[in-house]
Amino acid sequence: AQSVAQPEDQVNVAEGNPLTVKCTYSVSGNPYLFWYVQYPNRGLQFLLKYITGDNLVKGSYGFEAEFNKSQTSFHLKKPSALVSDSALYFCAVRPVTGGGADGLTFGKGTHLIIQP
Amino acid sequence: EAQVTQNPRYLITVTGKKLTVTCSQNMNHEYMSWYRQDPGLGLRQIYYSMNVEVTDKGDVPEGYKVSRKEKRNFPLILESPSPNQTSLYFCASSFERQGFEQYFGPGTRLTVT
C-alpha cells in the first residue's frame, strides 16, 4: 500500500523568505502527486500536480514543486513567502496503476506559518 | 460558478439518530468521494464513486453508507451515528479518477453526543 509522509507538523518562515514544505512518498510503480492547501474553515484547494514530464511543476499562487524520483520526494516551494500563505498543506499520492481501495492517500498535513 | 456544495455545514446530533449529509457538484464530474478529517490523521477516504450506480469502500467505510443515483449528487448516510463519527467531513469530485485534481466542498462539521 502507498503512503505519504510530511515530516514536519509545522513550518515557520519569515515573510519574504523562501519556503519549503516537505513530502516523501512510497508507492508501487509510478505516482501521481498532488498538493492541496486548506485555509481555516474552508475545504481543500488544489495547488499543483505531477503527472508526467518535467520534474518541476508550477502551480497556483506562485508555488512550485519538484518531483525527485530517486529520493521519492515532492517538496513544495515558494521563492518569497507571504503572510497570506499561512495555511494547512496536504501532499497526496496515487499510483498510476493499481493501488488499494481508491488508491489516493493523503499526508497528515503541515501547518505553514508565515511571520510578518 | 463551478463548485461542490455540502449541507448542512454544521450538525449536532445524538447517538443513533439517522442523518444524511448531502453533496452536489455542478461540473458534470464522474468521480466523487467522501473524506473525514481528524486532527493528526489527515484525510481518510470513506467511500468513492466512479460513476452513477458505481460506489466502493474507501479506507474507513464502517458506519457509513452512500448512494449515487444521479451524477451530480453523492449523499453520505449515517444510519446510527456514534460519538467516534464526530469529525469534519468533506465531499470531493473530479473529472475522472486518475490524474485529475479533486474539487472539495466546504466541509460539514458533525458532532455526535
Short mmCIF file of N, CA, C and O in Angstrom, two decimals, chain A residues 32 34 36 38 41-46 49 51 88 90 94-109, chain B residues 9-10 31 33 35 37 40-43 45 48 50 57-59 88 90 96-107:
data_model
loop_
_atom_site.label_atom_id
_atom_site.label_comp_id
_atom_site.label_asym_id
_atom_site.label_seq_id
_atom_site.Cartn_x
_atom_site.Cartn_y
_atom_site.Cartn_z
N TYR A 32 1.12 9.55 -9.30
CA TYR A 32 0.54 10.87 -9.49
C TYR A 32 0.69 11.56 -8.13
O TYR A 32 0.37 10.98 -7.10
N PHE A 34 0.10 15.23 -5.76
CA PHE A 34 -0.72 16.43 -5.65
C PHE A 34 -0.35 17.20 -4.38
O PHE A 34 0.04 16.62 -3.37
N TYR A 36 -2.38 20.15 -1.97
CA TYR A 36 -3.59 20.90 -1.69
C TYR A 36 -3.33 21.84 -0.51
O TYR A 36 -2.49 21.55 0.36
N GLN A 38 -5.37 24.14 2.63
CA GLN A 38 -6.63 24.33 3.35
C GLN A 38 -6.51 25.56 4.23
O GLN A 38 -5.68 25.60 5.16
N ASN A 41 -11.45 26.97 8.18
CA ASN A 41 -12.89 26.86 7.94
C ASN A 41 -13.23 26.76 6.45
O ASN A 41 -14.33 27.16 6.03
N ARG A 42 -12.31 26.23 5.67
CA ARG A 42 -12.56 26.06 4.24
C ARG A 42 -12.22 24.64 3.83
O ARG A 42 -11.54 23.89 4.51
N GLY A 43 -12.73 24.26 2.65
CA GLY A 43 -12.33 22.98 2.07
C GLY A 43 -10.94 23.06 1.47
O GLY A 43 -10.33 24.12 1.41
N LEU A 44 -10.44 21.93 1.01
CA LEU A 44 -9.12 21.90 0.38
C LEU A 44 -9.18 22.49 -1.01
O LEU A 44 -10.16 22.31 -1.74
N GLN A 45 -8.10 23.19 -1.37
CA GLN A 45 -7.99 23.75 -2.72
C GLN A 45 -6.76 23.15 -3.39
O GLN A 45 -5.71 23.04 -2.78
N PHE A 46 -6.91 22.80 -4.65
CA PHE A 46 -5.83 22.24 -5.43
C PHE A 46 -4.77 23.30 -5.72
O PHE A 46 -5.09 24.43 -6.08
N LYS A 49 0.02 19.61 -9.43
CA LYS A 49 0.13 18.16 -9.53
C LYS A 49 1.28 17.78 -10.44
O LYS A 49 1.66 18.54 -11.35
N ILE A 51 2.09 14.71 -13.02
CA ILE A 51 1.54 13.54 -13.71
C ILE A 51 2.67 12.83 -14.46
O ILE A 51 2.91 11.64 -14.27
N LEU A 88 -2.86 25.23 6.08
CA LEU A 88 -2.52 23.81 6.25
C LEU A 88 -2.34 23.20 4.87
O LEU A 88 -3.21 23.33 4.01
N PHE A 90 -1.46 19.87 2.36
CA PHE A 90 -1.52 18.41 2.26
C PHE A 90 -0.87 17.95 0.96
O PHE A 90 -1.16 18.47 -0.11
N ARG A 94 -1.16 9.00 -5.59
CA ARG A 94 -1.95 7.90 -6.14
C ARG A 94 -1.07 7.17 -7.14
O ARG A 94 -0.45 7.81 -7.97
N PRO A 95 -1.01 5.84 -7.06
CA PRO A 95 -0.21 5.13 -8.07
C PRO A 95 -0.87 5.22 -9.44
O PRO A 95 -2.09 5.25 -9.55
N VAL A 96 -0.05 5.26 -10.48
CA VAL A 96 -0.58 5.32 -11.84
C VAL A 96 -1.39 4.08 -12.14
O VAL A 96 -2.43 4.13 -12.78
N THR A 97 -0.92 2.94 -11.66
CA THR A 97 -1.67 1.69 -11.83
C THR A 97 -1.78 1.00 -10.49
O THR A 97 -0.89 1.11 -9.64
N GLY A 98 -2.88 0.30 -10.31
CA GLY A 98 -3.06 -0.47 -9.09
C GLY A 98 -3.41 0.42 -7.92
O GLY A 98 -4.03 1.45 -8.05
N GLY A 99 -3.05 0.01 -6.75
CA GLY A 99 -3.37 0.76 -5.53
C GLY A 99 -4.56 0.17 -4.82
O GLY A 99 -5.53 -0.21 -5.45
N GLY A 100 -4.48 0.09 -3.52
CA GLY A 100 -5.59 -0.46 -2.74
C GLY A 100 -6.73 0.52 -2.64
O GLY A 100 -6.55 1.72 -2.75
N ALA A 101 -7.94 0.03 -2.41
CA ALA A 101 -9.15 0.84 -2.32
C ALA A 101 -9.16 1.81 -3.50
O ALA A 101 -9.05 1.40 -4.64
N ASP A 102 -9.26 3.09 -3.23
CA ASP A 102 -9.27 4.06 -4.32
C ASP A 102 -7.87 4.50 -4.69
O ASP A 102 -7.67 5.15 -5.70
N GLY A 103 -6.92 4.20 -3.85
CA GLY A 103 -5.52 4.46 -4.20
C GLY A 103 -5.03 5.84 -3.89
O GLY A 103 -3.85 6.10 -4.03
N LEU A 104 -5.88 6.79 -3.51
CA LEU A 104 -5.41 8.15 -3.21
C LEU A 104 -5.15 8.25 -1.72
O LEU A 104 -6.05 8.02 -0.92
N THR A 105 -3.93 8.58 -1.36
CA THR A 105 -3.54 8.67 0.04
C THR A 105 -3.01 10.07 0.34
O THR A 105 -2.16 10.58 -0.39
N PHE A 106 -3.51 10.66 1.43
CA PHE A 106 -3.07 11.98 1.85
C PHE A 106 -2.08 11.88 3.00
O PHE A 106 -2.15 10.96 3.83
N GLY A 107 -1.16 12.84 3.06
CA GLY A 107 -0.33 13.00 4.25
C GLY A 107 -1.15 13.61 5.37
O GLY A 107 -2.32 13.98 5.19
N LYS A 108 -0.54 13.74 6.53
CA LYS A 108 -1.24 14.24 7.71
C LYS A 108 -1.33 15.77 7.72
O LYS A 108 -2.04 16.34 8.56
N GLY A 109 -0.62 16.42 6.84
CA GLY A 109 -0.70 17.87 6.74
C GLY A 109 0.42 18.58 7.47
O GLY A 109 0.94 18.08 8.48
N ARG B 9 -23.71 22.53 6.93
CA ARG B 9 -22.32 22.86 7.23
C ARG B 9 -21.96 22.46 8.66
O ARG B 9 -20.83 22.10 8.94
N TYR B 10 -22.94 22.55 9.54
CA TYR B 10 -22.73 22.17 10.94
C TYR B 10 -23.92 21.34 11.38
O TYR B 10 -25.06 21.64 11.05
N TYR B 31 -16.34 11.31 -11.06
CA TYR B 31 -15.80 10.74 -9.84
C TYR B 31 -16.16 11.62 -8.64
O TYR B 31 -16.00 12.85 -8.70
N SER B 33 -16.24 11.57 -4.04
CA SER B 33 -15.64 10.90 -2.91
C SER B 33 -16.01 11.60 -1.62
O SER B 33 -16.27 12.81 -1.62
N TYR B 35 -14.55 12.15 2.43
CA TYR B 35 -13.43 12.03 3.34
C TYR B 35 -13.85 12.51 4.72
O TYR B 35 -14.74 13.34 4.85
N GLN B 37 -11.86 14.25 8.13
CA GLN B 37 -10.60 14.85 8.56
C GLN B 37 -10.58 14.91 10.08
O GLN B 37 -11.47 15.51 10.70
N GLY B 40 -4.36 15.26 13.40
CA GLY B 40 -3.25 14.32 13.44
C GLY B 40 -3.38 13.13 12.52
O GLY B 40 -2.44 12.33 12.39
N LEU B 41 -4.53 12.99 11.85
CA LEU B 41 -4.73 11.82 10.96
C LEU B 41 -4.86 12.23 9.50
O LEU B 41 -4.94 11.35 8.63
N GLY B 42 -4.92 13.51 9.22
CA GLY B 42 -5.08 13.94 7.85
C GLY B 42 -6.46 13.60 7.31
O GLY B 42 -7.44 13.54 8.07
N LEU B 43 -6.55 13.36 6.03
CA LEU B 43 -7.82 12.99 5.39
C LEU B 43 -7.84 11.51 5.13
O LEU B 43 -6.87 10.95 4.61
N GLN B 45 -10.30 8.47 3.37
CA GLN B 45 -11.41 8.29 2.46
C GLN B 45 -12.44 7.32 3.03
O GLN B 45 -12.10 6.25 3.53
N TYR B 48 -16.12 6.13 -2.27
CA TYR B 48 -15.97 6.85 -3.51
C TYR B 48 -16.90 6.26 -4.57
O TYR B 48 -17.44 5.15 -4.39
N MET B 50 -17.21 5.97 -8.92
CA MET B 50 -16.60 6.20 -10.23
C MET B 50 -17.63 6.74 -11.23
O MET B 50 -17.25 7.36 -12.22
N LYS B 57 -15.94 1.07 -1.29
CA LYS B 57 -15.43 1.47 0.02
C LYS B 57 -14.05 2.10 -0.11
O LYS B 57 -13.22 1.68 -0.91
N GLY B 58 -13.83 3.09 0.78
CA GLY B 58 -12.50 3.64 0.93
C GLY B 58 -11.80 2.98 2.10
O GLY B 58 -11.98 1.80 2.37
N ASP B 59 -11.03 3.76 2.82
CA ASP B 59 -10.23 3.21 3.91
C ASP B 59 -11.00 3.06 5.22
O ASP B 59 -10.66 2.22 6.04
N LEU B 88 -14.87 16.21 10.86
CA LEU B 88 -15.10 17.16 9.78
C LEU B 88 -15.13 16.37 8.48
O LEU B 88 -14.17 15.65 8.17
N PHE B 90 -15.67 16.01 4.29
CA PHE B 90 -15.54 16.69 3.01
C PHE B 90 -15.99 15.79 1.87
O PHE B 90 -15.62 14.63 1.81
N GLU B 96 -12.26 12.64 -13.68
CA GLU B 96 -12.08 11.20 -13.66
C GLU B 96 -11.26 10.84 -12.44
O GLU B 96 -10.74 11.71 -11.74
N ARG B 97 -11.10 9.54 -12.19
CA ARG B 97 -10.35 9.09 -11.02
C ARG B 97 -8.86 9.36 -11.18
O ARG B 97 -8.21 9.87 -10.27
N GLN B 98 -8.31 9.01 -12.33
CA GLN B 98 -6.86 9.02 -12.46
C GLN B 98 -6.34 10.36 -12.96
O GLN B 98 -6.80 10.89 -13.95
N GLY B 99 -5.36 10.90 -12.27
CA GLY B 99 -4.60 12.02 -12.79
C GLY B 99 -5.27 13.37 -12.72
O GLY B 99 -4.67 14.37 -13.11
N PHE B 100 -6.49 13.42 -12.23
CA PHE B 100 -7.21 14.70 -12.18
C PHE B 100 -7.34 15.17 -10.74
O PHE B 100 -7.63 14.39 -9.84
N GLU B 101 -7.16 16.48 -10.54
CA GLU B 101 -7.29 17.03 -9.21
C GLU B 101 -8.75 17.01 -8.78
O GLU B 101 -9.67 17.02 -9.60
N GLN B 102 -8.93 16.99 -7.46
CA GLN B 102 -10.27 16.96 -6.91
C GLN B 102 -10.69 18.35 -6.46
O GLN B 102 -9.88 19.15 -6.00
N TYR B 103 -11.98 18.62 -6.60
CA TYR B 103 -12.59 19.85 -6.10
C TYR B 103 -13.34 19.49 -4.82
O TYR B 103 -14.15 18.57 -4.82
N PHE B 104 -13.06 20.24 -3.76
CA PHE B 104 -13.62 19.92 -2.46
C PHE B 104 -14.77 20.85 -2.09
O PHE B 104 -14.76 22.05 -2.42
N GLY B 105 -15.75 20.29 -1.38
CA GLY B 105 -16.79 21.10 -0.79
C GLY B 105 -16.26 21.83 0.44
O GLY B 105 -15.13 21.62 0.86
N PRO B 106 -17.10 22.67 1.06
CA PRO B 106 -16.66 23.49 2.19
C PRO B 106 -16.56 22.74 3.51
O PRO B 106 -16.00 23.27 4.47
N GLY B 107 -17.08 21.53 3.55
CA GLY B 107 -16.98 20.74 4.78
C GLY B 107 -18.24 20.76 5.61
O GLY B 107 -19.02 21.73 5.59
#
